[in-house]
Amino acid sequence: WSGFGLAATDVAHHISAALQPNCLSYDGAKEKQLLNWYYSCLSKSLVENGVASSKLEVQNEIYPRSVLQEQYEIAFLDICRMVFAYSWARWKPESKPTAASLNRNAYNKSLPNVLWL
């Protein structure tokens, strides 16, 4: 959890910390699919909860998809900064999950996730 702030920060943290390597891609295509799914669900929820009258209003006025993308990219870079400066000193590679690794982020135990990041 990233605290109070932009939803894209939490999305970036989840994508970088919790996903299996097969959910990630070096060209960003899989992450874009995840962001599109998130945006679709968010837009629907904003309409259902009376924040917007339509998905079109969300897209055009309340929270354009391009804003989510920009906020995600900035948040992702901030996560990289934190990981490179702090977390990698504690990195412990594993070939399979262990009880000791349940509380560590993917980038602290998975080589494919580290290479993706």
XYZ file of N, CA, C and O in Angstrom:
468
model
N 0.843 -1.172 0.000
C 0.000 0.000 0.000
C 0.877 1.220 0.000
O 1.839 1.319 0.744
N 0.541 2.199 -0.830
C 1.375 3.380 -0.994
C 0.891 4.574 -0.186
O 1.485 5.633 -0.236
N -0.195 4.434 0.529
C -0.717 5.555 1.309
C -1.770 6.310 0.529
O -2.176 5.913 -0.556
N -2.216 7.404 1.102
C -3.218 8.227 0.433
C -2.590 8.890 -0.783
O -1.447 9.323 -0.741
N -3.331 8.966 -1.857
C -2.803 9.599 -3.059
C -3.417 9.018 -4.310
O -4.572 8.606 -4.326
N -2.647 8.967 -5.346
C -3.118 8.552 -6.655
C -3.315 7.036 -6.738
O -2.464 6.264 -6.284
N -4.414 6.646 -7.328
C -4.682 5.215 -7.511
C -3.595 4.566 -8.365
O -3.227 3.406 -8.135
N -3.072 5.285 -9.319
C -2.050 4.730 -10.206
C -0.800 4.320 -9.434
O -0.087 3.405 -9.841
N -0.546 4.952 -8.296
C 0.596 4.574 -7.471
C 0.409 3.174 -6.912
O 1.330 2.352 -6.937
N -0.787 2.894 -6.424
C -1.061 1.556 -5.908
C -1.044 0.511 -7.021
O -0.558 -0.606 -6.833
N -1.550 0.868 -8.185
C -1.544 -0.052 -9.326
C -0.102 -0.359 -9.729
O 0.261 -1.521 -9.953
N 0.738 0.655 -9.808
C 2.145 0.449 -10.172
C 2.850 -0.430 -9.141
O 3.633 -1.308 -9.500
N 2.555 -0.190 -7.873
C 3.179 -1.012 -6.836
C 2.732 -2.463 -6.966
O 3.546 -3.385 -6.884
N 1.457 -2.675 -7.179
C 0.969 -4.048 -7.307
C 1.584 -4.747 -8.510
O 2.035 -5.901 -8.404
N 1.622 -4.074 -9.649
C 2.187 -4.683 -10.854
C 3.660 -5.027 -10.646
O 4.109 -6.109 -11.016
N 4.412 -4.148 -10.027
C 5.845 -4.391 -9.869
C 6.163 -5.358 -8.735
O 7.196 -6.023 -8.760
N 5.281 -5.474 -7.746
C 5.620 -6.249 -6.559
C 4.935 -7.603 -6.459
O 5.410 -8.464 -5.730
N 3.816 -7.798 -7.149
C 3.012 -8.982 -6.858
C 2.767 -9.919 -8.031
O 2.281 -11.024 -7.817
N 3.081 -9.518 -9.226
C 2.710 -10.343 -10.377
C 3.764 -11.394 -10.712
O 4.955 -11.180 -10.527
N 3.292 -12.494 -11.235
C 4.174 -13.534 -11.750
C 4.847 -13.014 -13.023
O 4.278 -12.193 -13.751
N 6.053 -13.499 -13.326
C 6.760 -13.020 -14.516
C 5.971 -13.180 -15.819
O 6.097 -12.348 -16.716
N 5.131 -14.205 -15.931
C 4.386 -14.394 -17.181
C 3.287 -13.352 -17.364
O 2.682 -13.281 -18.435
N 3.035 -12.535 -16.371
C 2.050 -11.441 -16.484
C 2.702 -10.145 -16.940
O 2.008 -9.137 -17.124
N 4.025 -10.150 -17.112
C 4.789 -8.946 -17.433
C 5.424 -9.082 -18.815
O 5.663 -10.182 -19.283
N 5.715 -7.956 -19.453
C 6.369 -7.997 -20.759
C 7.368 -6.858 -20.874
O 7.161 -5.776 -20.327
N 8.440 -7.114 -21.598
C 9.472 -6.093 -21.764
C 9.001 -4.931 -22.628
O 9.516 -3.821 -22.506
N 8.027 -5.166 -23.487
C 7.542 -4.082 -24.343
C 6.362 -3.319 -23.737
O 5.865 -2.369 -24.318
N 5.921 -3.724 -22.556
C 4.831 -3.032 -21.876
C 3.434 -3.430 -22.313
O 2.450 -2.904 -21.787
N 3.313 -4.359 -23.240
C 1.995 -4.736 -23.767
C 1.103 -5.368 -22.695
O -0.087 -5.064 -22.612
N 1.674 -6.240 -21.886
C 0.861 -6.898 -20.858
C 0.456 -5.918 -19.761
O -0.658 -5.992 -19.239
N 1.352 -5.010 -19.425
C 1.017 -4.005 -18.425
C -0.085 -3.078 -18.952
O -0.981 -2.678 -18.200
N -0.027 -2.775 -20.232
C -1.077 -1.944 -20.832
C -2.436 -2.641 -20.750
O -3.453 -2.011 -20.461
N -2.452 -3.955 -20.992
C -3.697 -4.717 -20.864
C -4.234 -4.641 -19.431
O -5.436 -4.477 -19.217
N -3.334 -4.774 -18.457
C -3.753 -4.685 -17.055
C -4.298 -3.294 -16.724
O -5.313 -3.165 -16.043
N -3.607 -2.269 -17.211
C -4.085 -0.900 -16.974
C -5.420 -0.658 -17.658
O -6.300 0.017 -17.100
N -5.601 -1.192 -18.854
C -6.884 -1.045 -19.548
C -8.007 -1.721 -18.762
O -9.109 -1.179 -18.644
N -7.737 -2.908 -18.233
C -8.734 -3.620 -17.428
C -9.064 -2.807 -16.170
O -10.221 -2.627 -15.818
N -8.026 -2.326 -15.497
C -8.235 -1.508 -14.295
C -9.074 -0.274 -14.632
O -10.027 0.055 -13.924
N -8.722 0.403 -15.717
C -9.432 1.619 -16.105
C -10.894 1.321 -16.435
O -11.792 2.079 -16.057
N -11.135 0.222 -17.101
C -12.503 -0.170 -17.423
C -13.314 -0.412 -16.155
O -14.457 0.059 -16.028
N -12.742 -1.141 -15.209
C -13.435 -1.413 -13.942
C -13.634 -0.131 -13.138
O -14.706 0.071 -12.543
N -12.630 0.716 -13.107
C -12.742 1.978 -12.389
C -13.829 2.851 -13.002
O -14.665 3.419 -12.286
N -13.842 2.955 -14.317
C -14.851 3.773 -15.009
C -16.254 3.269 -14.702
O -17.166 4.058 -14.407
N -16.416 1.964 -14.762
C -17.720 1.371 -14.462
C -18.132 1.688 -13.027
O -19.277 2.053 -12.757
N -17.208 1.565 -12.103
C -17.495 1.829 -10.695
C -17.836 3.300 -10.454
O -18.721 3.617 -9.657
N -17.141 4.191 -11.145
C -17.439 5.622 -10.991
C -18.854 5.942 -11.454
O -19.549 6.760 -10.844
N -19.296 5.285 -12.519
C -20.670 5.477 -12.998
C -21.654 4.853 -12.014
O -22.642 5.488 -11.620
N -21.397 3.628 -11.589
C -22.310 2.930 -10.673
C -22.466 3.654 -9.340
O -23.511 3.582 -8.708
N -21.435 4.360 -8.908
C -21.471 5.046 -7.620
C -21.799 6.528 -7.736
O -21.650 7.273 -6.764
N -22.241 6.947 -8.912
C -22.730 8.301 -9.092
C -21.695 9.394 -9.238
O -22.037 10.577 -9.220
N -20.445 9.027 -9.403
C -19.408 10.034 -9.613
C -19.495 10.604 -11.019
O -19.216 11.773 -11.250
N -19.899 9.762 -11.967
C -20.049 10.169 -13.366
C -21.368 9.623 -13.889
O -21.888 8.621 -13.387
N -21.877 10.292 -14.901
C -23.135 9.829 -15.488
C -22.906 8.778 -16.567
O -23.822 8.049 -16.924
N -21.676 8.691 -17.085
C -21.365 7.720 -18.136
C -19.859 7.472 -18.183
O -19.071 8.271 -17.675
N -19.493 6.364 -18.812
C -18.064 6.085 -19.012
C -17.430 7.150 -19.888
O -16.257 7.477 -19.721
N -18.199 7.690 -20.818
C -17.694 8.754 -21.678
C -17.329 9.988 -20.857
O -16.309 10.640 -21.112
N -18.143 10.296 -19.858
C -17.824 11.431 -18.986
C -16.535 11.164 -18.205
O -15.706 12.061 -18.039
N -16.358 9.934 -17.743
C -15.111 9.581 -17.063
C -13.948 9.798 -18.015
O -12.951 10.442 -17.664
N -14.070 9.264 -19.210
C -12.992 9.336 -20.199
C -12.658 10.766 -20.603
O -11.492 11.119 -20.744
N -13.675 11.590 -20.785
C -13.451 12.937 -21.321
C -13.222 14.006 -20.269
O -12.550 15.005 -20.546
N -13.789 13.816 -19.054
C -13.762 14.915 -18.092
C -13.170 14.566 -16.728
O -12.453 15.374 -16.146
N -13.504 13.412 -16.210
C -13.154 13.111 -14.823
C -11.750 12.522 -14.697
O -10.945 12.989 -13.893
N -11.462 11.482 -15.461
C -10.180 10.794 -15.344
C -9.826 10.140 -16.672
O -10.010 8.935 -16.851
N -9.301 10.900 -17.611
C -8.934 10.331 -18.921
C -7.914 9.194 -18.775
O -7.074 9.201 -17.868
N -7.989 8.242 -19.658
C -7.066 7.098 -19.647
C -5.624 7.562 -19.751
O -4.712 6.988 -19.130
N -5.382 8.625 -20.499
C -4.019 9.146 -20.651
C -3.459 9.661 -19.323
O -2.250 9.565 -19.079
N -4.316 10.169 -18.463
C -3.877 10.634 -17.142
C -3.462 9.440 -16.292
O -2.427 9.475 -15.616
N -4.249 8.368 -16.316
C -3.869 7.150 -15.607
C -2.506 6.673 -16.090
O -1.635 6.333 -15.281
N -2.285 6.653 -17.393
C -1.015 6.185 -17.949
C 0.145 7.041 -17.460
O 1.181 6.516 -17.026
N -0.019 8.337 -17.515
C 1.047 9.248 -17.079
C 1.339 9.059 -15.584
O 2.506 8.966 -15.183
N 0.307 8.984 -14.773
C 0.495 8.795 -13.336
C 1.130 7.436 -13.048
O 1.991 7.323 -12.166
N 0.737 6.410 -13.787
C 1.326 5.079 -13.621
C 2.824 5.111 -13.947
O 3.642 4.566 -13.193
N 3.189 5.725 -15.048
C 4.596 5.757 -15.450
C 5.457 6.496 -14.430
O 6.573 6.062 -14.117
N 4.965 7.595 -13.893
C 5.698 8.339 -12.865
C 5.815 7.501 -11.596
O 6.891 7.412 -10.990
N 4.719 6.868 -11.197
C 4.743 6.011 -10.002
C 5.692 4.837 -10.197
O 6.431 4.461 -9.272
N 5.691 4.252 -11.384
C 6.569 3.129 -11.665
C 8.040 3.549 -11.551
O 8.858 2.835 -10.967
N 8.371 4.713 -12.082
C 9.749 5.201 -11.962
C 10.130 5.428 -10.499
O 11.261 5.165 -10.090
N 9.178 5.912 -9.711
C 9.447 6.108 -8.290
C 9.694 4.777 -7.589
O 10.567 4.672 -6.719
N 8.938 3.753 -7.960
C 9.168 2.424 -7.392
C 10.555 1.920 -7.791
O 11.281 1.362 -6.957
N 10.935 2.112 -9.042
C 12.275 1.706 -9.481
C 13.350 2.409 -8.658
O 14.326 1.779 -8.231
N 13.158 3.688 -8.412
C 14.113 4.446 -7.602
C 14.259 3.814 -6.218
O 15.366 3.599 -5.724
N 13.145 3.489 -5.610
C 13.164 2.891 -4.279
C 13.816 1.506 -4.300
O 14.648 1.188 -3.453
N 13.460 0.707 -5.278
C 14.015 -0.650 -5.362
C 15.518 -0.600 -5.606
O 16.291 -1.282 -4.931
N 15.945 0.217 -6.549
C 17.372 0.278 -6.872
C 18.187 0.802 -5.694
O 19.293 0.350 -5.437
N 17.637 1.754 -4.955
C 18.383 2.374 -3.865
C 18.337 1.576 -2.567
O 19.279 1.644 -1.777
N 17.276 0.831 -2.339
C 17.086 0.227 -1.023
C 16.881 -1.287 -1.056
O 17.552 -2.027 -0.355
N 15.961 -1.732 -1.840
C 15.520 -3.120 -1.734
C 16.504 -4.139 -2.276
O 16.579 -5.258 -1.755
N 17.228 -3.816 -3.305
C 18.094 -4.834 -3.895
C 19.229 -5.260 -2.983
O 19.784 -6.336 -3.137
N 19.571 -4.438 -2.020
C 20.605 -4.844 -1.067
C 20.137 -6.048 -0.262
O 20.952 -6.801 0.273
N 18.827 -6.263 -0.195
C 18.261 -7.379 0.562
C 17.758 -8.495 -0.349
O 17.092 -9.411 0.109
N 18.064 -8.453 -1.630
C 17.534 -9.416 -2.595
C 18.033 -10.820 -2.299
O 19.215 -11.049 -2.075
N 17.118 -11.778 -2.298
C 17.443 -13.173 -2.061
C 16.764 -14.012 -3.131
O 15.564 -14.280 -3.039
N 17.503 -14.412 -4.162
C 16.877 -15.169 -5.244
C 16.372 -16.529 -4.766
O 16.965 -17.146 -3.892
N 15.257 -16.955 -5.356
C 14.677 -18.249 -5.016
C 14.225 -18.949 -6.282
O 13.720 -18.309 -7.195
N 14.390 -20.258 -6.311
C 13.890 -21.025 -7.455
C 12.426 -21.386 -7.266
O 11.715 -21.651 -8.219
N 11.969 -21.412 -6.001
C 10.554 -21.639 -5.707
C 10.221 -20.948 -4.382
O 11.099 -20.736 -3.547
N 8.979 -20.585 -4.187
C 8.587 -19.872 -2.963
C 8.841 -20.698 -1.702
O 8.746 -21.927 -1.716
N 9.175 -19.994 -0.641
C 9.365 -20.623 0.659
C 8.535 -19.863 1.695
O 8.053 -18.765 1.435
N 8.408 -20.426 2.864
C 7.677 -19.751 3.939
C 8.333 -18.420 4.282
O 7.658 -17.440 4.590
N 9.661 -18.369 4.198
C 10.377 -17.132 4.523
C 10.151 -16.028 3.490
O 10.327 -14.856 3.782
N 9.744 -16.398 2.287
C 9.614 -15.402 1.223
C 8.192 -14.861 1.069
O 7.958 -13.982 0.244
N 7.258 -15.353 1.833
C 5.869 -14.936 1.651
C 5.660 -13.443 1.856
O 4.747 -12.864 1.291
N 6.489 -12.812 2.641
C 6.319 -11.392 2.929
C 7.220 -10.500 2.080
O 7.295 -9.304 2.321
N 7.900 -11.066 1.100
C 8.785 -10.258 0.252
C 8.129 -10.016 -1.105
O 7.423 -10.857 -1.629
N 8.399 -8.855 -1.663
C 7.885 -8.513 -2.988
C 8.571 -9.351 -4.056
O 9.679 -9.839 -3.860
N 7.925 -9.454 -5.212
C 8.464 -10.251 -6.314
C 9.852 -9.782 -6.717
O 10.720 -10.593 -7.026
N 10.090 -8.464 -6.695
C 11.403 -7.965 -7.102
C 12.477 -8.230 -6.044
O 13.643 -7.950 -6.259
N 12.107 -8.761 -4.898
C 13.084 -9.128 -3.870
C 13.388 -10.621 -3.849
O 14.115 -11.074 -2.976
N 12.801 -11.395 -4.780
C 13.051 -12.833 -4.748
C 13.050 -13.502 -6.115
O 13.489 -14.627 -6.242
N 12.555 -12.845 -7.136
C 12.424 -13.473 -8.451
C 13.330 -12.807 -9.485
O 13.151 -11.629 -9.790
N 14.283 -13.563 -10.019
C 15.172 -13.019 -11.037
C 14.435 -12.510 -12.265
O 14.704 -11.419 -12.748
N 13.433 -13.239 -12.792
C 12.689 -12.694 -13.933
C 12.008 -11.354 -13.618
O 11.981 -10.454 -14.465
N 11.493 -11.201 -12.414
C 10.876 -9.928 -12.038
C 11.921 -8.821 -11.924
O 11.670 -7.680 -12.313
N 13.083 -9.157 -11.398
C 14.163 -8.176 -11.292
C 14.590 -7.716 -12.687
O 14.759 -6.522 -12.941
N 14.773 -8.657 -13.603
C 15.179 -8.298 -14.959
C 14.113 -7.455 -15.654
O 14.444 -6.545 -16.418
N 12.850 -7.755 -15.418
C 11.770 -6.959 -15.994
C 11.816 -5.531 -15.465
O 11.670 -4.580 -16.212
N 12.020 -5.393 -14.166
C 12.020 -4.074 -13.559
C 13.147 -3.236 -14.125
O 13.010 -2.096 -14.457
